[in-house]
Amino acid sequence: MEGMSAAEPTPAHTFATVRRLEAPLIAEARAQGHPDALMARAATGVADAAWGLLERPRGGLRPSAVDPWCPGLDPQDDPRGHAPDSGAEPTALPPDIPAPSATLSSVASHGPSLAPSPHSATHEGGTPEDAAPQVVALVGSGDNGGDALYACAILQDAGTACMAVLLKPGAHERALGRARAAGVAVIDLADRPLSRLDEREAARLAGARVWIDGIVGTGVRGPLEGSLADAVKTLAALKRSADPAVVAVDVPSGLTDSCGEVSGPLLPAEVTVTMGAHKEALVLPPAAGYAGRIERVDLGLPVPAEAEQTPPVALHTAASAAAHYHAPTFEDHKYTRGVVGVVAGSDTYPGAGVLAVRGALASGVGMVRLNSTRRVEDLVLAAEPGVVTAGGRIQAGLIGPGLDEARRAEALELAEFCLDARLPLVIDAWALDLVPGLAGRTQPAALTITPHYGEAARLLTALGSPTTRARVVEAPLRAARSLHELTGATVVLKGAATIVYGAARATPVDGSAPGREGALGPEQGDGPGAPCSPEEPRGWDSARAIVAPLGCGWASVAGSGDVLAGLVAGTHAGARAHRERN
């Protein structure tokens, strides 16, 4: 979008906001006699994505994350890998929905049969009757279907055999005419359900290497129902066996909840070509797991008023993360780079102390002070001899990684010291059980907690809001928001797509001059943006969710959370030191 700095998290908006921003551009195009101008631009992006998938080996497609920070791709052998563990799995056929017809099932199992069928419908367009198309557009009655049809026309013009399956009456008339003129084969299902395709139609659908999902878009509210739900369930089941790559137009069909929750059937995609702006549902878990790689088509949308202040959901990027770290200068020394106090590790979990300390050092701080058992300190010093095991000045604290009940007194001592001194405090792992007793003493943005889904459920229950891990998995944004409201903490809810939820901007709790506007920055107000106005009240201005991109599943190992907690604490200390120096 226009006017956005590369160092700011990328705004993600609700479906309604993006539709509102598109409306004047569509009206202007119509007034100029080009009613489908935006649609043509969107179709070009969809066609480009389809071409990209056709160039890759079938069966070797793996969707990567939005703005991936590393070249590793997200392994999703099962496209339901990030789905909530509920009855709403999009690729499952519930008992009340008939399975795909024998024709569809046999084609998916044994490969497409190209033999002529006496029951085949008459197909319009220039693709030969017995030639399997490389690309099939799944077309609904809305603008997404029009985008898909125009994309097929572009591909057909370039020599890629395409077919369009009209799932509902009322397909976009101009786009359909353009597709037919280009020679795209068209199957109009009329009143037939998708599950009753004949043998040749099923063979051509299952044999295509790429499907373009233009069934439904952002205008649908609530889970899909009726014939559309049946069609999406049938296609999702066929996708699992026939293994086409799916390019979703704007959003995967069935992804209807802006908050990222999955409440009904949907068709998972390898690539989602989203129009104009990132949508909240495409970056928030669990829905982000169904969207695959996100490619945005710039439609020239203006920045909405709410994004000029603080969008409620934004996507972290490598650039916005880098803005929180400062390269040391010739004037720096160990104290001006930040000092972290760490209570981590125990004789039960000694390795956690090493990992947390290494995470803190990776943030670029000048010193880490460690309080642990003799065994843990020996292990840490053998790995990182610059770590200090004596007390002294700190600018942020960390408690929790690898602790057990025997270390409770040391953890509480550091926590109380940070709270009394109004220093940033990070609480992780075992020490999260201490949060209910500390929450009432915290200042705005002074406390950061880093639970995974199971720990979040346990903490919410302890705070008087009983829940389960499964419910957190289904609605992680809701869980993060509840933890923030109950504790006042910045919540780092760890997962494949990590949600950071907390104060969007706050004035430092020690009363010193405010830092830059906080996009959930490492310390109160230490994120990128404009300075707080002196006229603004000190404290929290609003709440915001920053989402780290859907990452690589290889990070889901024991110890990764310890490293992250250390990195967060080190980032807090470095930011505070930088502000104190300036």
PDB file of N, CA, C and O in Angstrom, residues 4 22 36 42 79 81 127 255 281 289 318 365 402 419 427 437-438 466 473 484 504 510 560 580:
ATOM      1  N   MET A   4       3.557   3.402   3.140  1.00  0.00           N
ATOM      2  CA  MET A   4       4.014   2.586   4.248  1.00  0.00           C
ATOM      3  C   MET A   4       5.529   2.497   4.243  1.00  0.00           C
ATOM      4  O   MET A   4       6.148   2.270   3.206  1.00  0.00           O
ATOM      5  N   GLU A  22     -11.466  -0.458  -1.771  1.00  0.00           N
ATOM      6  CA  GLU A  22     -11.546  -0.777  -3.204  1.00  0.00           C
ATOM      7  C   GLU A  22     -12.693  -0.044  -3.895  1.00  0.00           C
ATOM      8  O   GLU A  22     -12.611   0.251  -5.092  1.00  0.00           O
ATOM      9  N   ASP A  36     -13.656  -3.421 -15.478  1.00  0.00           N
ATOM     10  CA  ASP A  36     -12.906  -4.575 -14.989  1.00  0.00           C
ATOM     11  C   ASP A  36     -11.407  -4.293 -14.891  1.00  0.00           C
ATOM     12  O   ASP A  36     -10.594  -5.217 -14.899  1.00  0.00           O
ATOM     13  N   ALA A  42      -5.711  -7.893 -11.100  1.00  0.00           N
ATOM     14  CA  ALA A  42      -5.702  -9.035 -10.188  1.00  0.00           C
ATOM     15  C   ALA A  42      -5.472 -10.334 -10.946  1.00  0.00           C
ATOM     16  O   ALA A  42      -4.712 -11.211 -10.509  1.00  0.00           O
ATOM     17  N   PRO A  79      -2.279 -30.839   4.211  1.00  0.00           N
ATOM     18  CA  PRO A  79      -2.643 -29.422   4.227  1.00  0.00           C
ATOM     19  C   PRO A  79      -3.424 -29.020   5.455  1.00  0.00           C
ATOM     20  O   PRO A  79      -3.655 -27.850   5.688  1.00  0.00           O
ATOM     21  N   GLY A  81      -2.318 -29.448   8.390  1.00  0.00           N
ATOM     22  CA  GLY A  81      -1.335 -29.461   9.459  1.00  0.00           C
ATOM     23  C   GLY A  81      -1.495 -28.372  10.486  1.00  0.00           C
ATOM     24  O   GLY A  81      -1.156 -28.554  11.635  1.00  0.00           O
ATOM     25  N   THR A 127      -9.957 -25.901 -26.160  1.00  0.00           N
ATOM     26  CA  THR A 127      -9.138 -27.005 -25.688  1.00  0.00           C
ATOM     27  C   THR A 127      -9.702 -28.304 -26.231  1.00  0.00           C
ATOM     28  O   THR A 127     -10.893 -28.561 -26.113  1.00  0.00           O
ATOM     29  N   LEU A 255     -12.560 -19.458   3.834  1.00  0.00           N
ATOM     30  CA  LEU A 255     -11.884 -18.713   4.889  1.00  0.00           C
ATOM     31  C   LEU A 255     -12.652 -17.405   5.066  1.00  0.00           C
ATOM     32  O   LEU A 255     -12.373 -16.401   4.424  1.00  0.00           O
ATOM     33  N   ALA A 281      -7.059 -12.432   8.181  1.00  0.00           N
ATOM     34  CA  ALA A 281      -7.280 -13.873   8.166  1.00  0.00           C
ATOM     35  C   ALA A 281      -6.141 -14.619   7.498  1.00  0.00           C
ATOM     36  O   ALA A 281      -5.952 -15.813   7.750  1.00  0.00           O
ATOM     37  N   GLY A 289      -2.343 -21.195   8.077  1.00  0.00           N
ATOM     38  CA  GLY A 289      -1.825 -22.485   7.634  1.00  0.00           C
ATOM     39  C   GLY A 289      -2.476 -23.003   6.374  1.00  0.00           C
ATOM     40  O   GLY A 289      -1.938 -23.906   5.721  1.00  0.00           O
ATOM     41  N   ALA A 318      11.163  -8.839   8.119  1.00  0.00           N
ATOM     42  CA  ALA A 318      12.572  -8.750   8.484  1.00  0.00           C
ATOM     43  C   ALA A 318      12.971  -7.297   8.725  1.00  0.00           C
ATOM     44  O   ALA A 318      13.732  -6.986   9.646  1.00  0.00           O
ATOM     45  N   VAL A 365      23.382  -7.710  23.332  1.00  0.00           N
ATOM     46  CA  VAL A 365      23.605  -7.014  24.607  1.00  0.00           C
ATOM     47  C   VAL A 365      25.085  -7.056  24.980  1.00  0.00           C
ATOM     48  O   VAL A 365      25.864  -7.887  24.497  1.00  0.00           O
ATOM     49  N   GLY A 402      13.678 -23.504  32.128  1.00  0.00           N
ATOM     50  CA  GLY A 402      14.338 -24.605  32.819  1.00  0.00           C
ATOM     51  C   GLY A 402      14.266 -24.580  34.325  1.00  0.00           C
ATOM     52  O   GLY A 402      14.966 -25.355  34.993  1.00  0.00           O
ATOM     53  N   LEU A 419      10.116  -5.363  39.077  1.00  0.00           N
ATOM     54  CA  LEU A 419       8.862  -4.635  39.237  1.00  0.00           C
ATOM     55  C   LEU A 419       9.060  -3.381  40.082  1.00  0.00           C
ATOM     56  O   LEU A 419       8.527  -2.313  39.770  1.00  0.00           O
ATOM     57  N   ILE A 427       8.806 -13.327  31.447  1.00  0.00           N
ATOM     58  CA  ILE A 427       8.492 -14.540  32.196  1.00  0.00           C
ATOM     59  C   ILE A 427       8.147 -15.638  31.207  1.00  0.00           C
ATOM     60  O   ILE A 427       7.278 -15.476  30.347  1.00  0.00           O
ATOM     61  N   GLY A 437       0.165 -13.987  40.705  1.00  0.00           N
ATOM     62  CA  GLY A 437       0.547 -13.253  41.908  1.00  0.00           C
ATOM     63  C   GLY A 437       1.289 -11.967  41.621  1.00  0.00           C
ATOM     64  O   GLY A 437       1.424 -11.120  42.522  1.00  0.00           O
ATOM     65  N   LEU A 438       1.774 -11.805  40.376  1.00  0.00           N
ATOM     66  CA  LEU A 438       2.557 -10.609  40.038  1.00  0.00           C
ATOM     67  C   LEU A 438       1.785  -9.613  39.187  1.00  0.00           C
ATOM     68  O   LEU A 438       2.155  -8.438  39.123  1.00  0.00           O
ATOM     69  N   PRO A 466     -11.285 -20.287  32.622  1.00  0.00           N
ATOM     70  CA  PRO A 466     -10.962 -21.682  32.284  1.00  0.00           C
ATOM     71  C   PRO A 466     -11.046 -21.948  30.782  1.00  0.00           C
ATOM     72  O   PRO A 466     -11.989 -21.525  30.107  1.00  0.00           O
ATOM     73  N   VAL A 473      -5.874 -23.370  20.457  1.00  0.00           N
ATOM     74  CA  VAL A 473      -5.492 -23.689  19.081  1.00  0.00           C
ATOM     75  C   VAL A 473      -6.535 -23.158  18.104  1.00  0.00           C
ATOM     76  O   VAL A 473      -6.199 -22.634  17.039  1.00  0.00           O
ATOM     77  N   HIS A 484      -3.620 -10.674  27.700  1.00  0.00           N
ATOM     78  CA  HIS A 484      -3.205  -9.273  27.823  1.00  0.00           C
ATOM     79  C   HIS A 484      -4.163  -8.496  28.734  1.00  0.00           C
ATOM     80  O   HIS A 484      -3.728  -7.727  29.607  1.00  0.00           O
ATOM     81  N   ALA A 504      -0.043  -1.038  21.963  1.00  0.00           N
ATOM     82  CA  ALA A 504       0.474  -0.573  20.681  1.00  0.00           C
ATOM     83  C   ALA A 504       1.458   0.555  20.864  1.00  0.00           C
ATOM     84  O   ALA A 504       2.396   0.720  20.113  1.00  0.00           O
ATOM     85  N   ASP A 510       8.897   4.519  33.795  1.00  0.00           N
ATOM     86  CA  ASP A 510       9.746   5.202  34.773  1.00  0.00           C
ATOM     87  C   ASP A 510       9.636   6.714  34.678  1.00  0.00           C
ATOM     88  O   ASP A 510      10.364   7.447  35.350  1.00  0.00           O
ATOM     89  N   SER A 560      13.778 -24.322  21.922  1.00  0.00           N
ATOM     90  CA  SER A 560      13.632 -23.129  21.085  1.00  0.00           C
ATOM     91  C   SER A 560      12.958 -21.998  21.856  1.00  0.00           C
ATOM     92  O   SER A 560      13.278 -20.825  21.662  1.00  0.00           O
ATOM     93  N   GLU A 580      18.325   5.198  27.235  1.00  0.00           N
ATOM     94  CA  GLU A 580      18.998   5.899  28.327  1.00  0.00           C
ATOM     95  C   GLU A 580      20.171   6.716  27.809  1.00  0.00           C
ATOM     96  O   GLU A 580      20.413   7.843  28.248  1.00  0.00           O
TER      97      GLU A 580
END
